[in-house]
Amino acid sequence: MSAKAVKTSKPSASKEPSAVTKLYLFAYNAGQVAGWSYILWQLVNYYLLQGPEFRAQQTLWEYTRLAVIIFQNAAFVEILNASFGLVKSNPVVTGFQVFSRMMVVVGVVMATPTGKVSPGLPIALFAWAITEIIRYGYYALNIVKVVPHFVVFLRYTTFIVLYPIGVTGELLCFWWAQSYARENSVWSVVMPNKWNATFSYFGFLWIVMLGYIPIFPQLYLHMFAQRRKILGGAPSGAAKKKAN
C-alpha cells in the first residue's frame, strides 16, 4: 500500500505548475476579476446611479463596449491555457463556452446595429459579469491554495440560475441581429464572385442559434456533474463534508 502511495504521488508532483506559470495564471485571472468587476460597476452605474439624461446620451453598448471587447475576447487565452496543459480544463468544453460569448460580442453586437440595442445585451452582461467575477476569483484563489468555502459554493451553485439567464440574453441578441441581417445583406457573400462561393450571415446566425439546443444542455449538465463532484450534490451535503 505504501508503494502504491509513492507511485501515485509522483505524477501529481510532476504536474505541479512552475512558479512562473502560477504567477502568470494568477495575474491573468486576477486581471479578469478586475475587468468584469468594472463591467458590473458600469451596468450598475448606467441603470441605477445615472439618470435618464445620461442614458439618452449613449447606449449601454457605447458605454461598456471597450471593457467588454477587451475582457470578453481575453477569454480566448483560456483555450490556449487548456490546450497547452497549463490548467486542467477540458479545451473542447472551454472552447464552446468561450466562442459562444465571443460570437455574441464580435459576430452579433459589433456586427449589427440591432444587436447593440437588443434587450438581451444587459441581461447577458449582467449574467456574464457575476459569473466571471466568481469563476476567475475562484481560479485565482485556487492557484495560491486559499479558497474560502463560500467561494467554492458560489462557483458551483450560481451557474444554476446565471447560465440560463446568460443564454437567454445571448439568444435575444442573436434574434435582434438576425432581423437586421434578414433585411440587409450584411457580412454575406453572394454569387457570382471570383471565389465561386456563397455565405449567408443570416443563415449563419440561425445555425449558431439552433446549435444552442444540443450544446447548452451538455454544458449545463457538465456543470452539475462538477457540482456533485465538488459539493456532493447539495448545499447540505457540502456543509456536512466541510464539517467532517
PDB file of C-alpha atoms in Angstrom:
ATOM      1  CA  MET A   1       0.000   0.000   0.000  1.00  0.00           C
ATOM      2  CA  SER A   2       2.839   2.375   0.801  1.00  0.00           C
ATOM      3  CA  ALA A   3       4.473   1.605  -2.554  1.00  0.00           C
ATOM      4  CA  LYS A   4       1.206   2.453  -4.304  1.00  0.00           C
ATOM      5  CA  ALA A   5       1.004   5.736  -2.435  1.00  0.00           C
ATOM      6  CA  VAL A   6       4.540   6.602  -3.522  1.00  0.00           C
ATOM      7  CA  LYS A   7       3.725   5.650  -7.102  1.00  0.00           C
ATOM      8  CA  THR A   8       0.626   7.836  -7.266  1.00  0.00           C
ATOM      9  CA  SER A   9       2.325  10.795  -5.630  1.00  0.00           C
ATOM     10  CA  LYS A  10       4.965  11.162  -8.352  1.00  0.00           C
ATOM     11  CA  PRO A  11       2.646  12.129 -11.221  1.00  0.00           C
ATOM     12  CA  SER A  12       0.918  14.806  -9.133  1.00  0.00           C
ATOM     13  CA  ALA A  13       4.308  16.220  -8.167  1.00  0.00           C
ATOM     14  CA  SER A  14       5.461  16.255 -11.804  1.00  0.00           C
ATOM     15  CA  LYS A  15       2.300  18.078 -12.865  1.00  0.00           C
ATOM     16  CA  GLU A  16       2.752  20.856 -10.319  1.00  0.00           C
ATOM     17  CA  PRO A  17       2.966  24.129 -12.290  1.00  0.00           C
ATOM     18  CA  SER A  18       6.143  26.134 -12.068  1.00  0.00           C
ATOM     19  CA  ALA A  19       6.313  29.370 -10.104  1.00  0.00           C
ATOM     20  CA  VAL A  20       6.328  31.352 -13.355  1.00  0.00           C
ATOM     21  CA  THR A  21       3.229  29.528 -14.611  1.00  0.00           C
ATOM     22  CA  LYS A  22       1.431  30.133 -11.316  1.00  0.00           C
ATOM     23  CA  LEU A  23       2.332  33.822 -11.406  1.00  0.00           C
ATOM     24  CA  TYR A  24       1.074  34.104 -14.993  1.00  0.00           C
ATOM     25  CA  LEU A  25      -2.190  32.277 -14.244  1.00  0.00           C
ATOM     26  CA  PHE A  26      -2.806  34.305 -11.093  1.00  0.00           C
ATOM     27  CA  ALA A  27      -2.175  37.592 -12.923  1.00  0.00           C
ATOM     28  CA  TYR A  28      -4.467  36.576 -15.783  1.00  0.00           C
ATOM     29  CA  ASN A  29      -7.327  35.509 -13.522  1.00  0.00           C
ATOM     30  CA  ALA A  30      -6.938  38.482 -11.187  1.00  0.00           C
ATOM     31  CA  GLY A  31      -6.966  40.787 -14.190  1.00  0.00           C
ATOM     32  CA  GLN A  32     -10.182  39.219 -15.423  1.00  0.00           C
ATOM     33  CA  VAL A  33     -11.764  39.651 -11.992  1.00  0.00           C
ATOM     34  CA  ALA A  34     -10.867  43.338 -12.083  1.00  0.00           C
ATOM     35  CA  GLY A  35     -12.154  43.711 -15.633  1.00  0.00           C
ATOM     36  CA  TRP A  36     -15.503  42.046 -15.063  1.00  0.00           C
ATOM     37  CA  SER A  37     -15.927  43.895 -11.761  1.00  0.00           C
ATOM     38  CA  TYR A  38     -15.528  47.118 -13.708  1.00  0.00           C
ATOM     39  CA  ILE A  39     -18.137  45.970 -16.265  1.00  0.00           C
ATOM     40  CA  LEU A  40     -20.551  45.095 -13.459  1.00  0.00           C
ATOM     41  CA  TRP A  41     -19.982  48.536 -11.960  1.00  0.00           C
ATOM     42  CA  GLN A  42     -20.698  50.071 -15.364  1.00  0.00           C
ATOM     43  CA  LEU A  43     -24.019  48.200 -15.506  1.00  0.00           C
ATOM     44  CA  VAL A  44     -24.993  49.393 -12.029  1.00  0.00           C
ATOM     45  CA  ASN A  45     -23.893  52.930 -12.809  1.00  0.00           C
ATOM     46  CA  TYR A  46     -25.728  53.017 -16.141  1.00  0.00           C
ATOM     47  CA  TYR A  47     -29.073  51.733 -14.887  1.00  0.00           C
ATOM     48  CA  LEU A  48     -29.189  52.660 -11.196  1.00  0.00           C
ATOM     49  CA  LEU A  49     -26.871  55.568 -10.452  1.00  0.00           C
ATOM     50  CA  GLN A  50     -27.337  57.723 -13.538  1.00  0.00           C
ATOM     51  CA  GLY A  51     -30.477  59.478 -14.643  1.00  0.00           C
ATOM     52  CA  PRO A  52     -32.436  59.283 -17.913  1.00  0.00           C
ATOM     53  CA  GLU A  53     -30.392  62.122 -19.391  1.00  0.00           C
ATOM     54  CA  PHE A  54     -27.212  60.055 -19.128  1.00  0.00           C
ATOM     55  CA  ARG A  55     -28.824  57.051 -20.838  1.00  0.00           C
ATOM     56  CA  ALA A  56     -30.251  59.298 -23.556  1.00  0.00           C
ATOM     57  CA  GLN A  57     -26.753  60.444 -24.473  1.00  0.00           C
ATOM     58  CA  GLN A  58     -25.349  56.971 -25.090  1.00  0.00           C
ATOM     59  CA  THR A  59     -26.466  53.375 -25.334  1.00  0.00           C
ATOM     60  CA  LEU A  60     -25.313  50.679 -22.949  1.00  0.00           C
ATOM     61  CA  TRP A  61     -23.044  49.283 -25.640  1.00  0.00           C
ATOM     62  CA  GLU A  62     -21.424  52.654 -26.280  1.00  0.00           C
ATOM     63  CA  TYR A  63     -20.791  52.957 -22.547  1.00  0.00           C
ATOM     64  CA  THR A  64     -19.392  49.453 -21.975  1.00  0.00           C
ATOM     65  CA  ARG A  65     -18.004  48.378 -25.360  1.00  0.00           C
ATOM     66  CA  LEU A  66     -14.288  48.935 -24.717  1.00  0.00           C
ATOM     67  CA  ALA A  67     -14.230  46.929 -21.496  1.00  0.00           C
ATOM     68  CA  VAL A  68     -16.476  44.186 -22.911  1.00  0.00           C
ATOM     69  CA  ILE A  69     -14.398  43.800 -26.074  1.00  0.00           C
ATOM     70  CA  ILE A  70     -11.152  43.601 -24.113  1.00  0.00           C
ATOM     71  CA  PHE A  71     -12.138  41.268 -21.301  1.00  0.00           C
ATOM     72  CA  GLN A  72     -14.534  39.007 -23.163  1.00  0.00           C
ATOM     73  CA  ASN A  73     -12.113  38.422 -26.032  1.00  0.00           C
ATOM     74  CA  ALA A  74      -9.313  37.906 -23.499  1.00  0.00           C
ATOM     75  CA  ALA A  75     -11.148  34.706 -22.565  1.00  0.00           C
ATOM     76  CA  PHE A  76      -9.636  33.180 -25.727  1.00  0.00           C
ATOM     77  CA  VAL A  77      -6.475  32.787 -23.655  1.00  0.00           C
ATOM     78  CA  GLU A  78      -8.349  30.159 -21.608  1.00  0.00           C
ATOM     79  CA  ILE A  79      -8.488  27.892 -24.652  1.00  0.00           C
ATOM     80  CA  LEU A  80      -4.725  28.208 -25.070  1.00  0.00           C
ATOM     81  CA  ASN A  81      -4.137  27.553 -21.374  1.00  0.00           C
ATOM     82  CA  ALA A  82      -6.238  24.388 -21.529  1.00  0.00           C
ATOM     83  CA  SER A  83      -4.714  23.228 -24.833  1.00  0.00           C
ATOM     84  CA  PHE A  84      -1.147  23.594 -23.552  1.00  0.00           C
ATOM     85  CA  GLY A  85      -1.970  21.858 -20.280  1.00  0.00           C
ATOM     86  CA  LEU A  86      -1.415  24.889 -18.074  1.00  0.00           C
ATOM     87  CA  VAL A  87      -4.820  24.226 -16.491  1.00  0.00           C
ATOM     88  CA  LYS A  88      -6.888  21.075 -16.120  1.00  0.00           C
ATOM     89  CA  SER A  89      -9.922  22.386 -18.001  1.00  0.00           C
ATOM     90  CA  ASN A  90     -11.259  20.476 -20.994  1.00  0.00           C
ATOM     91  CA  PRO A  91     -10.214  22.501 -24.076  1.00  0.00           C
ATOM     92  CA  VAL A  92     -13.303  21.406 -26.039  1.00  0.00           C
ATOM     93  CA  VAL A  93     -15.766  22.465 -23.325  1.00  0.00           C
ATOM     94  CA  THR A  94     -13.780  25.653 -22.752  1.00  0.00           C
ATOM     95  CA  GLY A  95     -13.812  26.338 -26.486  1.00  0.00           C
ATOM     96  CA  PHE A  96     -17.604  26.094 -26.736  1.00  0.00           C
ATOM     97  CA  GLN A  97     -18.088  28.388 -23.757  1.00  0.00           C
ATOM     98  CA  VAL A  98     -15.615  30.993 -24.965  1.00  0.00           C
ATOM     99  CA  PHE A  99     -16.569  31.034 -28.645  1.00  0.00           C
ATOM    100  CA  SER A 100     -20.291  31.348 -27.918  1.00  0.00           C
ATOM    101  CA  ARG A 101     -19.688  34.567 -25.994  1.00  0.00           C
ATOM    102  CA  MET A 102     -17.103  35.877 -28.441  1.00  0.00           C
ATOM    103  CA  MET A 103     -19.626  35.254 -31.203  1.00  0.00           C
ATOM    104  CA  VAL A 104     -22.191  37.346 -29.321  1.00  0.00           C
ATOM    105  CA  VAL A 105     -19.749  40.227 -28.861  1.00  0.00           C
ATOM    106  CA  VAL A 106     -17.918  40.189 -32.204  1.00  0.00           C
ATOM    107  CA  GLY A 107     -20.317  38.429 -34.542  1.00  0.00           C
ATOM    108  CA  VAL A 108     -23.597  39.875 -33.271  1.00  0.00           C
ATOM    109  CA  VAL A 109     -23.330  43.054 -31.206  1.00  0.00           C
ATOM    110  CA  MET A 110     -20.369  44.588 -33.017  1.00  0.00           C
ATOM    111  CA  ALA A 111     -21.620  43.389 -36.406  1.00  0.00           C
ATOM    112  CA  THR A 112     -25.171  44.774 -36.351  1.00  0.00           C
ATOM    113  CA  PRO A 113     -26.837  47.968 -35.136  1.00  0.00           C
ATOM    114  CA  THR A 114     -29.796  45.993 -33.780  1.00  0.00           C
ATOM    115  CA  GLY A 115     -27.548  43.756 -31.700  1.00  0.00           C
ATOM    116  CA  LYS A 116     -26.190  46.831 -29.941  1.00  0.00           C
ATOM    117  CA  VAL A 117     -29.651  47.831 -28.701  1.00  0.00           C
ATOM    118  CA  SER A 118     -31.011  44.354 -28.035  1.00  0.00           C
ATOM    119  CA  PRO A 119     -32.721  43.906 -24.643  1.00  0.00           C
ATOM    120  CA  GLY A 120     -30.623  40.773 -24.349  1.00  0.00           C
ATOM    121  CA  LEU A 121     -27.375  42.735 -24.037  1.00  0.00           C
ATOM    122  CA  PRO A 122     -27.823  43.969 -20.435  1.00  0.00           C
ATOM    123  CA  ILE A 123     -29.190  40.542 -19.471  1.00  0.00           C
ATOM    124  CA  ALA A 124     -26.162  38.770 -20.911  1.00  0.00           C
ATOM    125  CA  LEU A 125     -23.656  41.252 -19.495  1.00  0.00           C
ATOM    126  CA  PHE A 126     -25.195  41.001 -16.036  1.00  0.00           C
ATOM    127  CA  ALA A 127     -25.019  37.187 -16.026  1.00  0.00           C
ATOM    128  CA  TRP A 128     -21.536  37.154 -17.562  1.00  0.00           C
ATOM    129  CA  ALA A 129     -20.145  39.695 -15.114  1.00  0.00           C
ATOM    130  CA  ILE A 130     -21.281  37.917 -11.948  1.00  0.00           C
ATOM    131  CA  THR A 131     -20.312  34.518 -13.355  1.00  0.00           C
ATOM    132  CA  GLU A 132     -16.842  35.640 -14.367  1.00  0.00           C
ATOM    133  CA  ILE A 133     -16.087  37.514 -11.162  1.00  0.00           C
ATOM    134  CA  ILE A 134     -16.842  34.352  -9.201  1.00  0.00           C
ATOM    135  CA  ARG A 135     -15.175  31.975 -11.656  1.00  0.00           C
ATOM    136  CA  TYR A 136     -11.950  33.887 -12.172  1.00  0.00           C
ATOM    137  CA  GLY A 137     -11.821  34.714  -8.482  1.00  0.00           C
ATOM    138  CA  TYR A 138     -12.082  31.015  -7.682  1.00  0.00           C
ATOM    139  CA  TYR A 139      -9.295  30.207 -10.155  1.00  0.00           C
ATOM    140  CA  ALA A 140      -7.003  32.919  -8.777  1.00  0.00           C
ATOM    141  CA  LEU A 141      -7.512  31.854  -5.161  1.00  0.00           C
ATOM    142  CA  ASN A 142      -7.097  28.205  -6.099  1.00  0.00           C
ATOM    143  CA  ILE A 143      -3.653  28.961  -7.518  1.00  0.00           C
ATOM    144  CA  VAL A 144      -2.478  30.273  -4.145  1.00  0.00           C
ATOM    145  CA  LYS A 145      -4.410  27.483  -2.408  1.00  0.00           C
ATOM    146  CA  VAL A 146      -6.560  29.840  -0.347  1.00  0.00           C
ATOM    147  CA  VAL A 147     -10.157  29.248  -1.389  1.00  0.00           C
ATOM    148  CA  PRO A 148     -12.867  30.046   1.186  1.00  0.00           C
ATOM    149  CA  HIS A 149     -15.721  27.564   1.198  1.00  0.00           C
ATOM    150  CA  PHE A 150     -18.302  30.191   0.279  1.00  0.00           C
ATOM    151  CA  VAL A 151     -16.332  30.933  -2.923  1.00  0.00           C
ATOM    152  CA  VAL A 152     -16.401  27.227  -3.819  1.00  0.00           C
ATOM    153  CA  PHE A 153     -20.118  27.136  -3.091  1.00  0.00           C
ATOM    154  CA  LEU A 154     -20.775  30.199  -5.269  1.00  0.00           C
ATOM    155  CA  ARG A 155     -18.615  28.816  -8.084  1.00  0.00           C
ATOM    156  CA  TYR A 156     -20.619  25.594  -8.279  1.00  0.00           C
ATOM    157  CA  THR A 157     -24.071  26.936  -7.417  1.00  0.00           C
ATOM    158  CA  THR A 158     -24.712  30.323  -9.024  1.00  0.00           C
ATOM    159  CA  PHE A 159     -24.453  28.820 -12.517  1.00  0.00           C
ATOM    160  CA  ILE A 160     -27.808  27.110 -11.912  1.00  0.00           C
ATOM    161  CA  VAL A 161     -29.514  30.490 -12.316  1.00  0.00           C
ATOM    162  CA  LEU A 162     -26.905  32.541 -14.167  1.00  0.00           C
ATOM    163  CA  TYR A 163     -26.299  30.152 -17.078  1.00  0.00           C
ATOM    164  CA  PRO A 164     -29.943  30.146 -18.260  1.00  0.00           C
ATOM    165  CA  ILE A 165     -30.122  33.918 -17.762  1.00  0.00           C
ATOM    166  CA  GLY A 166     -26.957  34.413 -19.783  1.00  0.00           C
ATOM    167  CA  VAL A 167     -28.106  32.120 -22.584  1.00  0.00           C
ATOM    168  CA  THR A 168     -31.450  33.942 -22.713  1.00  0.00           C
ATOM    169  CA  GLY A 169     -29.631  37.249 -23.127  1.00  0.00           C
ATOM    170  CA  GLU A 170     -27.331  35.795 -25.800  1.00  0.00           C
ATOM    171  CA  LEU A 171     -30.225  34.373 -27.823  1.00  0.00           C
ATOM    172  CA  LEU A 172     -32.083  37.686 -27.626  1.00  0.00           C
ATOM    173  CA  CYS A 173     -29.012  39.389 -29.086  1.00  0.00           C
ATOM    174  CA  PHE A 174     -28.961  36.813 -31.882  1.00  0.00           C
ATOM    175  CA  TRP A 175     -32.675  37.358 -32.517  1.00  0.00           C
ATOM    176  CA  TRP A 176     -32.291  41.122 -32.819  1.00  0.00           C
ATOM    177  CA  ALA A 177     -29.285  40.666 -35.122  1.00  0.00           C
ATOM    178  CA  GLN A 178     -30.969  38.160 -37.436  1.00  0.00           C
ATOM    179  CA  SER A 179     -33.877  40.519 -38.012  1.00  0.00           C
ATOM    180  CA  TYR A 180     -31.424  43.106 -39.333  1.00  0.00           C
ATOM    181  CA  ALA A 181     -29.476  40.512 -41.353  1.00  0.00           C
ATOM    182  CA  ARG A 182     -32.687  39.304 -42.973  1.00  0.00           C
ATOM    183  CA  GLU A 183     -33.497  42.762 -44.303  1.00  0.00           C
ATOM    184  CA  ASN A 184     -29.936  43.793 -45.147  1.00  0.00           C
ATOM    185  CA  SER A 185     -27.293  41.765 -46.990  1.00  0.00           C
ATOM    186  CA  VAL A 186     -24.544  42.378 -44.457  1.00  0.00           C
ATOM    187  CA  TRP A 187     -21.476  40.197 -43.934  1.00  0.00           C
ATOM    188  CA  SER A 188     -22.685  37.899 -46.719  1.00  0.00           C
ATOM    189  CA  VAL A 189     -21.119  36.690 -49.949  1.00  0.00           C
ATOM    190  CA  VAL A 190     -23.418  36.235 -52.937  1.00  0.00           C
ATOM    191  CA  MET A 191     -22.887  34.625 -56.314  1.00  0.00           C
ATOM    192  CA  PRO A 192     -21.350  35.237 -58.740  1.00  0.00           C
ATOM    193  CA  ASN A 193     -17.899  36.086 -57.401  1.00  0.00           C
ATOM    194  CA  LYS A 194     -14.279  35.176 -58.089  1.00  0.00           C
ATOM    195  CA  TRP A 195     -14.276  32.616 -55.254  1.00  0.00           C
ATOM    196  CA  ASN A 196     -17.336  30.862 -56.689  1.00  0.00           C
ATOM    197  CA  ALA A 197     -18.666  30.565 -53.139  1.00  0.00           C
ATOM    198  CA  THR A 198     -21.560  31.902 -51.123  1.00  0.00           C
ATOM    199  CA  PHE A 199     -22.105  32.728 -47.464  1.00  0.00           C
ATOM    200  CA  SER A 200     -25.251  33.870 -45.717  1.00  0.00           C
ATOM    201  CA  TYR A 201     -24.717  35.770 -42.482  1.00  0.00           C
ATOM    202  CA  PHE A 202     -28.438  35.465 -41.791  1.00  0.00           C
ATOM    203  CA  GLY A 203     -28.276  31.687 -42.189  1.00  0.00           C
ATOM    204  CA  PHE A 204     -25.122  31.519 -40.088  1.00  0.00           C
ATOM    205  CA  LEU A 205     -26.838  33.313 -37.211  1.00  0.00           C
ATOM    206  CA  TRP A 206     -29.656  30.780 -37.311  1.00  0.00           C
ATOM    207  CA  ILE A 207     -27.224  27.857 -37.388  1.00  0.00           C
ATOM    208  CA  VAL A 208     -25.489  29.199 -34.281  1.00  0.00           C
ATOM    209  CA  MET A 209     -28.808  29.838 -32.525  1.00  0.00           C
ATOM    210  CA  LEU A 210     -30.046  26.324 -33.265  1.00  0.00           C
ATOM    211  CA  GLY A 211     -26.686  24.993 -32.079  1.00  0.00           C
ATOM    212  CA  TYR A 212     -27.591  26.140 -28.578  1.00  0.00           C
ATOM    213  CA  ILE A 213     -30.244  23.386 -28.480  1.00  0.00           C
ATOM    214  CA  PRO A 214     -27.807  20.431 -28.351  1.00  0.00           C
ATOM    215  CA  ILE A 215     -24.788  22.220 -26.877  1.00  0.00           C
ATOM    216  CA  PHE A 216     -26.202  24.218 -23.941  1.00  0.00           C
ATOM    217  CA  PRO A 217     -27.763  21.196 -22.139  1.00  0.00           C
ATOM    218  CA  GLN A 218     -24.430  19.368 -22.340  1.00  0.00           C
ATOM    219  CA  LEU A 219     -22.520  22.293 -20.858  1.00  0.00           C
ATOM    220  CA  TYR A 220     -25.207  22.807 -18.225  1.00  0.00           C
ATOM    221  CA  LEU A 221     -25.194  19.127 -17.215  1.00  0.00           C
ATOM    222  CA  HIS A 222     -21.401  19.182 -17.198  1.00  0.00           C
ATOM    223  CA  MET A 223     -21.522  21.899 -14.557  1.00  0.00           C
ATOM    224  CA  PHE A 224     -23.995  19.860 -12.493  1.00  0.00           C
ATOM    225  CA  ALA A 225     -21.594  16.912 -12.698  1.00  0.00           C
ATOM    226  CA  GLN A 226     -18.792  19.173 -11.486  1.00  0.00           C
ATOM    227  CA  ARG A 227     -21.037  20.414  -8.684  1.00  0.00           C
ATOM    228  CA  ARG A 228     -21.756  16.878  -7.500  1.00  0.00           C
ATOM    229  CA  LYS A 229     -18.052  16.109  -7.616  1.00  0.00           C
ATOM    230  CA  ILE A 230     -17.041  19.158  -5.574  1.00  0.00           C
ATOM    231  CA  LEU A 231     -20.034  19.791  -3.298  1.00  0.00           C
ATOM    232  CA  GLY A 232     -21.577  16.359  -3.121  1.00  0.00           C
ATOM    233  CA  GLY A 233     -24.758  17.353  -4.976  1.00  0.00           C
ATOM    234  CA  ALA A 234     -26.430  19.588  -2.379  1.00  0.00           C
ATOM    235  CA  PRO A 235     -25.575  22.531  -0.152  1.00  0.00           C
ATOM    236  CA  SER A 236     -26.302  20.497   2.962  1.00  0.00           C
ATOM    237  CA  GLY A 237     -24.021  17.736   1.760  1.00  0.00           C
ATOM    238  CA  ALA A 238     -21.277  20.245   1.118  1.00  0.00           C
ATOM    239  CA  ALA A 239     -21.645  21.751   4.547  1.00  0.00           C
ATOM    240  CA  LYS A 240     -21.600  18.317   6.134  1.00  0.00           C
ATOM    241  CA  LYS A 241     -18.496  17.388   4.164  1.00  0.00           C
ATOM    242  CA  LYS A 242     -16.792  20.583   5.274  1.00  0.00           C
ATOM    243  CA  ALA A 243     -17.705  19.939   8.900  1.00  0.00           C
ATOM    244  CA  ASN A 244     -16.226  16.436   8.753  1.00  0.00           C
TER     245      ASN A 244
END
